[in-house]
PDB file of C-alpha atoms in Angstrom:
ATOM      1  CA  MET A   1      32.341 -16.117 -38.524  1.00  0.00           C
ATOM      2  CA  LEU A   2      30.153 -15.963 -35.403  1.00  0.00           C
ATOM      3  CA  GLN A   3      31.120 -18.737 -32.966  1.00  0.00           C
ATOM      4  CA  ALA A   4      29.783 -17.398 -29.654  1.00  0.00           C
ATOM      5  CA  PHE A   5      27.247 -14.855 -28.427  1.00  0.00           C
ATOM      6  CA  ILE A   6      27.754 -13.132 -25.077  1.00  0.00           C
ATOM      7  CA  PHE A   7      25.008 -11.255 -23.269  1.00  0.00           C
ATOM      8  CA  ASP A   8      25.282  -8.505 -20.748  1.00  0.00           C
ATOM      9  CA  MET A   9      22.424  -9.004 -18.271  1.00  0.00           C
ATOM     10  CA  ASP A  10      21.183  -5.778 -16.708  1.00  0.00           C
ATOM     11  CA  GLY A  11      19.288  -3.732 -19.264  1.00  0.00           C
ATOM     12  CA  VAL A  12      19.640  -6.504 -21.866  1.00  0.00           C
ATOM     13  CA  ILE A  13      18.079  -9.684 -20.466  1.00  0.00           C
ATOM     14  CA  ILE A  14      16.199  -7.969 -17.655  1.00  0.00           C
ATOM     15  CA  ASP A  15      15.049  -4.365 -17.620  1.00  0.00           C
ATOM     16  CA  SER A  16      16.664  -3.943 -14.236  1.00  0.00           C
ATOM     17  CA  GLU A  17      18.307  -0.539 -14.420  1.00  0.00           C
ATOM     18  CA  PRO A  18      15.198   1.141 -12.902  1.00  0.00           C
ATOM     19  CA  ILE A  19      15.539  -1.316  -9.985  1.00  0.00           C
ATOM     20  CA  HIS A  20      19.223  -0.462  -9.599  1.00  0.00           C
ATOM     21  CA  PHE A  21      18.623   3.288  -9.798  1.00  0.00           C
ATOM     22  CA  ASP A  22      15.767   3.149  -7.275  1.00  0.00           C
ATOM     23  CA  VAL A  23      17.578   0.935  -4.760  1.00  0.00           C
ATOM     24  CA  ASP A  24      20.839   2.872  -5.078  1.00  0.00           C
ATOM     25  CA  ILE A  25      18.974   6.137  -4.416  1.00  0.00           C
ATOM     26  CA  GLN A  26      17.295   4.491  -1.400  1.00  0.00           C
ATOM     27  CA  THR A  27      20.675   3.204  -0.217  1.00  0.00           C
ATOM     28  CA  MET A  28      22.153   6.690  -0.359  1.00  0.00           C
ATOM     29  CA  LYS A  29      19.187   8.051   1.626  1.00  0.00           C
ATOM     30  CA  TYR A  30      19.819   5.313   4.203  1.00  0.00           C
ATOM     31  CA  LEU A  31      23.420   6.557   4.342  1.00  0.00           C
ATOM     32  CA  GLY A  32      22.210  10.138   4.830  1.00  0.00           C
ATOM     33  CA  HIS A  33      22.830  11.528   1.353  1.00  0.00           C
ATOM     34  CA  ASP A  34      20.883  12.308  -1.798  1.00  0.00           C
ATOM     35  CA  ILE A  35      21.940  11.187  -5.261  1.00  0.00           C
ATOM     36  CA  THR A  36      20.101  11.509  -8.545  1.00  0.00           C
ATOM     37  CA  GLU A  37      19.506   9.006 -11.315  1.00  0.00           C
ATOM     38  CA  ALA A  38      21.496  11.268 -13.659  1.00  0.00           C
ATOM     39  CA  GLU A  39      24.473  11.068 -11.287  1.00  0.00           C
ATOM     40  CA  LEU A  40      24.205   7.268 -11.245  1.00  0.00           C
ATOM     41  CA  GLU A  41      24.085   6.883 -15.041  1.00  0.00           C
ATOM     42  CA  ILE A  42      27.884   7.023 -15.383  1.00  0.00           C
ATOM     43  CA  TYR A  43      28.123   3.848 -13.284  1.00  0.00           C
ATOM     44  CA  VAL A  44      25.788   1.741 -15.446  1.00  0.00           C
ATOM     45  CA  GLY A  45      27.669  -1.399 -16.461  1.00  0.00           C
ATOM     46  CA  MET A  46      30.228  -1.177 -13.648  1.00  0.00           C
ATOM     47  CA  THR A  47      30.597  -3.593 -10.734  1.00  0.00           C
ATOM     48  CA  ASN A  48      29.160  -2.798  -7.316  1.00  0.00           C
ATOM     49  CA  PRO A  49      32.592  -2.515  -5.618  1.00  0.00           C
ATOM     50  CA  ALA A  50      33.919  -0.112  -8.267  1.00  0.00           C
ATOM     51  CA  MET A  51      30.775   2.039  -8.157  1.00  0.00           C
ATOM     52  CA  TRP A  52      30.559   2.257  -4.385  1.00  0.00           C
ATOM     53  CA  LYS A  53      34.278   2.880  -3.982  1.00  0.00           C
ATOM     54  CA  SER A  54      33.892   5.950  -6.186  1.00  0.00           C
ATOM     55  CA  ILE A  55      30.662   7.139  -4.522  1.00  0.00           C
ATOM     56  CA  ARG A  56      32.102   6.524  -1.051  1.00  0.00           C
ATOM     57  CA  GLN A  57      35.060   8.761  -1.843  1.00  0.00           C
ATOM     58  CA  GLU A  58      32.918  11.455  -3.468  1.00  0.00           C
ATOM     59  CA  PHE A  59      30.464  11.680  -0.552  1.00  0.00           C
ATOM     60  CA  ASN A  60      32.998  10.867   2.185  1.00  0.00           C
ATOM     61  CA  LEU A  61      30.848   8.029   3.499  1.00  0.00           C
ATOM     62  CA  ASN A  62      31.767   6.436   6.829  1.00  0.00           C
ATOM     63  CA  GLN A  63      30.555   2.935   5.958  1.00  0.00           C
ATOM     64  CA  THR A  64      32.861   0.476   4.212  1.00  0.00           C
ATOM     65  CA  VAL A  65      32.180  -0.580   0.626  1.00  0.00           C
ATOM     66  CA  GLU A  66      31.358  -4.049   1.948  1.00  0.00           C
ATOM     67  CA  GLU A  67      28.783  -2.691   4.424  1.00  0.00           C
ATOM     68  CA  ILE A  68      27.116  -0.562   1.745  1.00  0.00           C
ATOM     69  CA  ILE A  69      26.892  -3.469  -0.691  1.00  0.00           C
ATOM     70  CA  GLU A  70      25.474  -5.806   1.953  1.00  0.00           C
ATOM     71  CA  TYR A  71      22.562  -3.408   2.541  1.00  0.00           C
ATOM     72  CA  GLN A  72      22.061  -2.551  -1.143  1.00  0.00           C
ATOM     73  CA  LEU A  73      22.220  -6.110  -2.465  1.00  0.00           C
ATOM     74  CA  ALA A  74      19.751  -7.453   0.105  1.00  0.00           C
ATOM     75  CA  LYS A  75      17.326  -4.695  -0.862  1.00  0.00           C
ATOM     76  CA  LYS A  76      17.757  -5.390  -4.596  1.00  0.00           C
ATOM     77  CA  ILE A  77      17.116  -9.111  -4.226  1.00  0.00           C
ATOM     78  CA  SER A  78      14.057  -8.466  -2.071  1.00  0.00           C
ATOM     79  CA  THR A  79      12.753  -5.994  -4.655  1.00  0.00           C
ATOM     80  CA  LEU A  80      13.387  -8.392  -7.552  1.00  0.00           C
ATOM     81  CA  ARG A  81      11.580 -11.256  -5.841  1.00  0.00           C
ATOM     82  CA  GLY A  82       8.502  -9.065  -5.356  1.00  0.00           C
ATOM     83  CA  LEU A  83       8.244  -7.933  -8.964  1.00  0.00           C
ATOM     84  CA  ALA A  84       6.065  -9.345 -11.719  1.00  0.00           C
ATOM     85  CA  ILE A  85       8.608  -9.024 -14.513  1.00  0.00           C
ATOM     86  CA  GLU A  86       9.533 -10.880 -17.697  1.00  0.00           C
ATOM     87  CA  PRO A  87      12.724 -10.919 -19.802  1.00  0.00           C
ATOM     88  CA  ILE A  88      13.125  -8.043 -22.247  1.00  0.00           C
ATOM     89  CA  ASP A  89      11.092  -8.614 -25.416  1.00  0.00           C
ATOM     90  CA  GLY A  90      12.971 -10.637 -28.006  1.00  0.00           C
ATOM     91  CA  ILE A  91      15.537 -12.226 -25.682  1.00  0.00           C
ATOM     92  CA  LYS A  92      13.904 -15.656 -25.535  1.00  0.00           C
ATOM     93  CA  GLU A  93      13.471 -15.686 -29.314  1.00  0.00           C
ATOM     94  CA  LEU A  94      17.117 -14.682 -29.825  1.00  0.00           C
ATOM     95  CA  LEU A  95      18.271 -17.522 -27.565  1.00  0.00           C
ATOM     96  CA  ILE A  96      16.141 -19.981 -29.545  1.00  0.00           C
ATOM     97  CA  ASN A  97      17.655 -18.676 -32.790  1.00  0.00           C
ATOM     98  CA  LEU A  98      21.185 -19.034 -31.426  1.00  0.00           C
ATOM     99  CA  LYS A  99      20.430 -22.602 -30.359  1.00  0.00           C
ATOM    100  CA  GLU A 100      19.160 -23.372 -33.876  1.00  0.00           C
ATOM    101  CA  PHE A 101      22.561 -22.263 -35.222  1.00  0.00           C
ATOM    102  CA  ASP A 102      24.326 -24.245 -32.451  1.00  0.00           C
ATOM    103  CA  ILE A 103      26.030 -21.060 -31.213  1.00  0.00           C
ATOM    104  CA  PRO A 104      27.203 -21.253 -27.573  1.00  0.00           C
ATOM    105  CA  VAL A 105      25.967 -18.438 -25.335  1.00  0.00           C
ATOM    106  CA  ALA A 106      27.230 -16.809 -22.157  1.00  0.00           C
ATOM    107  CA  ILE A 107      26.390 -14.067 -19.706  1.00  0.00           C
ATOM    108  CA  ALA A 108      29.123 -11.583 -18.795  1.00  0.00           C
ATOM    109  CA  SER A 109      27.577  -9.254 -16.240  1.00  0.00           C
ATOM    110  CA  SER A 110      28.910  -6.718 -13.774  1.00  0.00           C
ATOM    111  CA  SER A 111      26.310  -7.824 -11.238  1.00  0.00           C
ATOM    112  CA  PRO A 112      27.300 -10.130  -8.366  1.00  0.00           C
ATOM    113  CA  ARG A 113      26.762 -13.817  -9.129  1.00  0.00           C
ATOM    114  CA  ILE A 114      24.034 -14.044  -6.484  1.00  0.00           C
ATOM    115  CA  PHE A 115      21.985 -11.392  -8.318  1.00  0.00           C
ATOM    116  CA  ILE A 116      22.618 -13.014 -11.723  1.00  0.00           C
ATOM    117  CA  GLU A 117      21.401 -16.340 -10.337  1.00  0.00           C
ATOM    118  CA  GLU A 118      18.311 -14.672  -8.842  1.00  0.00           C
ATOM    119  CA  VAL A 119      17.419 -13.210 -12.249  1.00  0.00           C
ATOM    120  CA  LEU A 120      17.946 -16.480 -14.124  1.00  0.00           C
ATOM    121  CA  SER A 121      15.941 -18.384 -11.518  1.00  0.00           C
ATOM    122  CA  LYS A 122      13.073 -15.888 -11.687  1.00  0.00           C
ATOM    123  CA  PHE A 123      12.898 -16.274 -15.469  1.00  0.00           C
ATOM    124  CA  GLY A 124      13.440 -20.048 -15.474  1.00  0.00           C
ATOM    125  CA  MET A 125      16.598 -19.534 -17.557  1.00  0.00           C
ATOM    126  CA  GLU A 126      19.119 -21.324 -15.315  1.00  0.00           C
ATOM    127  CA  ASN A 127      20.031 -23.819 -18.059  1.00  0.00           C
ATOM    128  CA  ASP A 128      19.920 -21.465 -21.053  1.00  0.00           C
ATOM    129  CA  PHE A 129      23.579 -20.368 -20.930  1.00  0.00           C
ATOM    130  CA  ASP A 130      26.773 -22.342 -21.407  1.00  0.00           C
ATOM    131  CA  CYS A 131      28.623 -20.210 -18.881  1.00  0.00           C
ATOM    132  CA  VAL A 132      28.049 -17.230 -16.596  1.00  0.00           C
ATOM    133  CA  VAL A 133      30.782 -14.814 -15.525  1.00  0.00           C
ATOM    134  CA  SER A 134      30.395 -12.009 -12.991  1.00  0.00           C
ATOM    135  CA  GLY A 135      32.567  -8.929 -13.268  1.00  0.00           C
ATOM    136  CA  GLU A 136      33.359  -9.385  -9.586  1.00  0.00           C
ATOM    137  CA  GLU A 137      35.079 -12.694 -10.407  1.00  0.00           C
ATOM    138  CA  VAL A 138      37.788 -11.163 -12.616  1.00  0.00           C
ATOM    139  CA  ASP A 139      40.611  -8.749 -11.840  1.00  0.00           C
ATOM    140  CA  LYS A 140      38.925  -5.680 -13.320  1.00  0.00           C
ATOM    141  CA  GLY A 141      35.279  -5.024 -14.072  1.00  0.00           C
ATOM    142  CA  LYS A 142      33.833  -3.174 -17.058  1.00  0.00           C
ATOM    143  CA  PRO A 143      34.924  -0.945 -18.774  1.00  0.00           C
ATOM    144  CA  ALA A 144      37.992  -3.230 -18.604  1.00  0.00           C
ATOM    145  CA  PRO A 145      37.667  -6.243 -20.961  1.00  0.00           C
ATOM    146  CA  ASP A 146      38.406  -8.958 -18.385  1.00  0.00           C
ATOM    147  CA  VAL A 147      34.860 -10.332 -17.969  1.00  0.00           C
ATOM    148  CA  TYR A 148      34.405 -10.748 -21.732  1.00  0.00           C
ATOM    149  CA  ILE A 149      37.815 -12.319 -22.226  1.00  0.00           C
ATOM    150  CA  GLU A 150      37.037 -14.792 -19.425  1.00  0.00           C
ATOM    151  CA  ALA A 151      33.655 -15.661 -20.948  1.00  0.00           C
ATOM    152  CA  ALA A 152      35.328 -16.386 -24.308  1.00  0.00           C
ATOM    153  CA  ARG A 153      37.952 -18.508 -22.537  1.00  0.00           C
ATOM    154  CA  GLN A 154      35.292 -20.564 -20.773  1.00  0.00           C
ATOM    155  CA  LEU A 155      33.425 -21.049 -24.058  1.00  0.00           C
ATOM    156  CA  GLY A 156      36.659 -22.035 -25.815  1.00  0.00           C
ATOM    157  CA  VAL A 157      36.172 -19.452 -28.567  1.00  0.00           C
ATOM    158  CA  ASP A 158      38.582 -16.836 -29.926  1.00  0.00           C
ATOM    159  CA  VAL A 159      37.493 -13.305 -28.964  1.00  0.00           C
ATOM    160  CA  LYS A 160      37.380 -12.219 -32.613  1.00  0.00           C
ATOM    161  CA  HIS A 161      34.577 -14.718 -33.240  1.00  0.00           C
ATOM    162  CA  CYS A 162      32.411 -13.445 -30.363  1.00  0.00           C
ATOM    163  CA  MET A 163      29.453 -11.076 -30.579  1.00  0.00           C
ATOM    164  CA  VAL A 164      28.314  -9.113 -27.528  1.00  0.00           C
ATOM    165  CA  LEU A 165      24.949  -7.540 -26.731  1.00  0.00           C
ATOM    166  CA  GLU A 166      25.273  -4.483 -24.475  1.00  0.00           C
ATOM    167  CA  ASP A 167      23.208  -1.481 -23.380  1.00  0.00           C
ATOM    168  CA  SER A 168      25.836   0.714 -21.689  1.00  0.00           C
ATOM    169  CA  ARG A 169      28.867   2.766 -22.615  1.00  0.00           C
ATOM    170  CA  ASN A 170      31.004   0.944 -20.046  1.00  0.00           C
ATOM    171  CA  GLY A 171      29.930  -2.453 -21.380  1.00  0.00           C
ATOM    172  CA  ILE A 172      30.547  -1.580 -25.011  1.00  0.00           C
ATOM    173  CA  THR A 173      33.975  -0.196 -24.106  1.00  0.00           C
ATOM    174  CA  ALA A 174      34.752  -3.511 -22.405  1.00  0.00           C
ATOM    175  CA  ALA A 175      33.565  -5.616 -25.348  1.00  0.00           C
ATOM    176  CA  LYS A 176      35.542  -3.611 -27.897  1.00  0.00           C
ATOM    177  CA  ALA A 177      38.651  -3.663 -25.676  1.00  0.00           C
ATOM    178  CA  ALA A 178      38.306  -7.460 -25.615  1.00  0.00           C
ATOM    179  CA  GLY A 179      38.490  -7.502 -29.409  1.00  0.00           C
ATOM    180  CA  MET A 180      34.851  -8.510 -29.918  1.00  0.00           C
ATOM    181  CA  ARG A 181      32.099  -7.187 -32.140  1.00  0.00           C
ATOM    182  CA  CYS A 182      29.300  -5.541 -30.217  1.00  0.00           C
ATOM    183  CA  ILE A 183      25.630  -4.753 -30.701  1.00  0.00           C
ATOM    184  CA  GLY A 184      24.443  -1.732 -28.752  1.00  0.00           C
ATOM    185  CA  TYR A 185      20.865  -2.031 -27.509  1.00  0.00           C
ATOM    186  CA  VAL A 186      19.097   1.280 -26.916  1.00  0.00           C
ATOM    187  CA  ASN A 187      17.283   0.792 -23.625  1.00  0.00           C
ATOM    188  CA  PRO A 188      15.730   4.111 -22.511  1.00  0.00           C
ATOM    189  CA  ASN A 189      15.605   2.818 -18.919  1.00  0.00           C
ATOM    190  CA  SER A 190      19.396   2.506 -18.856  1.00  0.00           C
ATOM    191  CA  GLY A 191      19.737   6.274 -18.918  1.00  0.00           C
ATOM    192  CA  ASN A 192      21.649   8.459 -21.323  1.00  0.00           C
ATOM    193  CA  GLN A 193      24.186   5.972 -22.685  1.00  0.00           C
ATOM    194  CA  ASP A 194      26.708   6.666 -25.458  1.00  0.00           C
ATOM    195  CA  LEU A 195      26.548   3.562 -27.668  1.00  0.00           C
ATOM    196  CA  SER A 196      28.595   5.037 -30.515  1.00  0.00           C
ATOM    197  CA  GLN A 197      31.473   2.547 -30.108  1.00  0.00           C
ATOM    198  CA  ALA A 198      29.165  -0.374 -30.969  1.00  0.00           C
ATOM    199  CA  ASP A 199      29.439  -2.018 -34.378  1.00  0.00           C
ATOM    200  CA  PHE A 200      25.652  -2.072 -34.687  1.00  0.00           C
ATOM    201  CA  ILE A 201      22.872  -0.347 -32.767  1.00  0.00           C
ATOM    202  CA  VAL A 202      19.329  -1.695 -32.353  1.00  0.00           C
ATOM    203  CA  GLU A 203      16.276  -0.308 -30.607  1.00  0.00           C
ATOM    204  CA  ASP A 204      14.554  -3.685 -30.471  1.00  0.00           C
ATOM    205  CA  ILE A 205      16.119  -7.098 -29.762  1.00  0.00           C
ATOM    206  CA  GLY A 206      14.015  -8.459 -32.630  1.00  0.00           C
ATOM    207  CA  GLU A 207      16.136  -6.413 -35.047  1.00  0.00           C
ATOM    208  CA  ILE A 208      19.106  -8.738 -34.455  1.00  0.00           C
ATOM    209  CA  ILE A 209      19.498 -11.043 -37.459  1.00  0.00           C
ATOM    210  CA  LEU A 210      22.130 -13.765 -37.115  1.00  0.00           C
ATOM    211  CA  GLU A 211      22.352 -15.055 -40.697  1.00  0.00           C
ATOM    212  CA  PRO A 212      24.760 -12.367 -42.012  1.00  0.00           C
ATOM    213  CA  PHE A 213      27.307 -13.322 -39.339  1.00  0.00           C
ATOM    214  CA  MET A 214      27.286 -17.058 -39.969  1.00  0.00           C
ATOM    215  CA  ASP A 215      29.606 -17.067 -43.018  1.00  0.00           C
TER     216      ASP A 215
END
């Protein structure tokens, strides 16, 4: 029986992967290197520190991970604030439906908490979730299950009764490793993502029907 619904954020609540790709490419140019969107796709769903640690090693960057993230995150927040953007179609309706069933909801995102809060504030959704967990607040980020396990703990729900909505291979791997069911959302702007581990795959948030999971 469904007792909690946990949302990834980037590419699920906000169509932000194009922002991430663009700013990360700009950040690499600032650091004196070129990187392509295709090269960045493998990092979708991962935390900033994990991504930049890997990229830093690959490109032998002189800057520390902390210095890179400081530049990148400031640029992302500035970009977000300047955009006219709405939540992904169907998200608000899904939240209303979950509330009608009295199902608690959470966000479990790899983004830093400051970026999560910026997104929720922009959309006026600060009070729509029972808890918010950043992947940078647990021991290991996605594809490890820690962020989803922590979200379930904060909601007070057994992992086996949780459903996750994800758009990335790393996120789905994390949800399944946590022992949760997972809906894979096909977001073309999230790049070439393997969603085959998901229990269900949708191309539109409006395809998600809760009734079958309530018994």
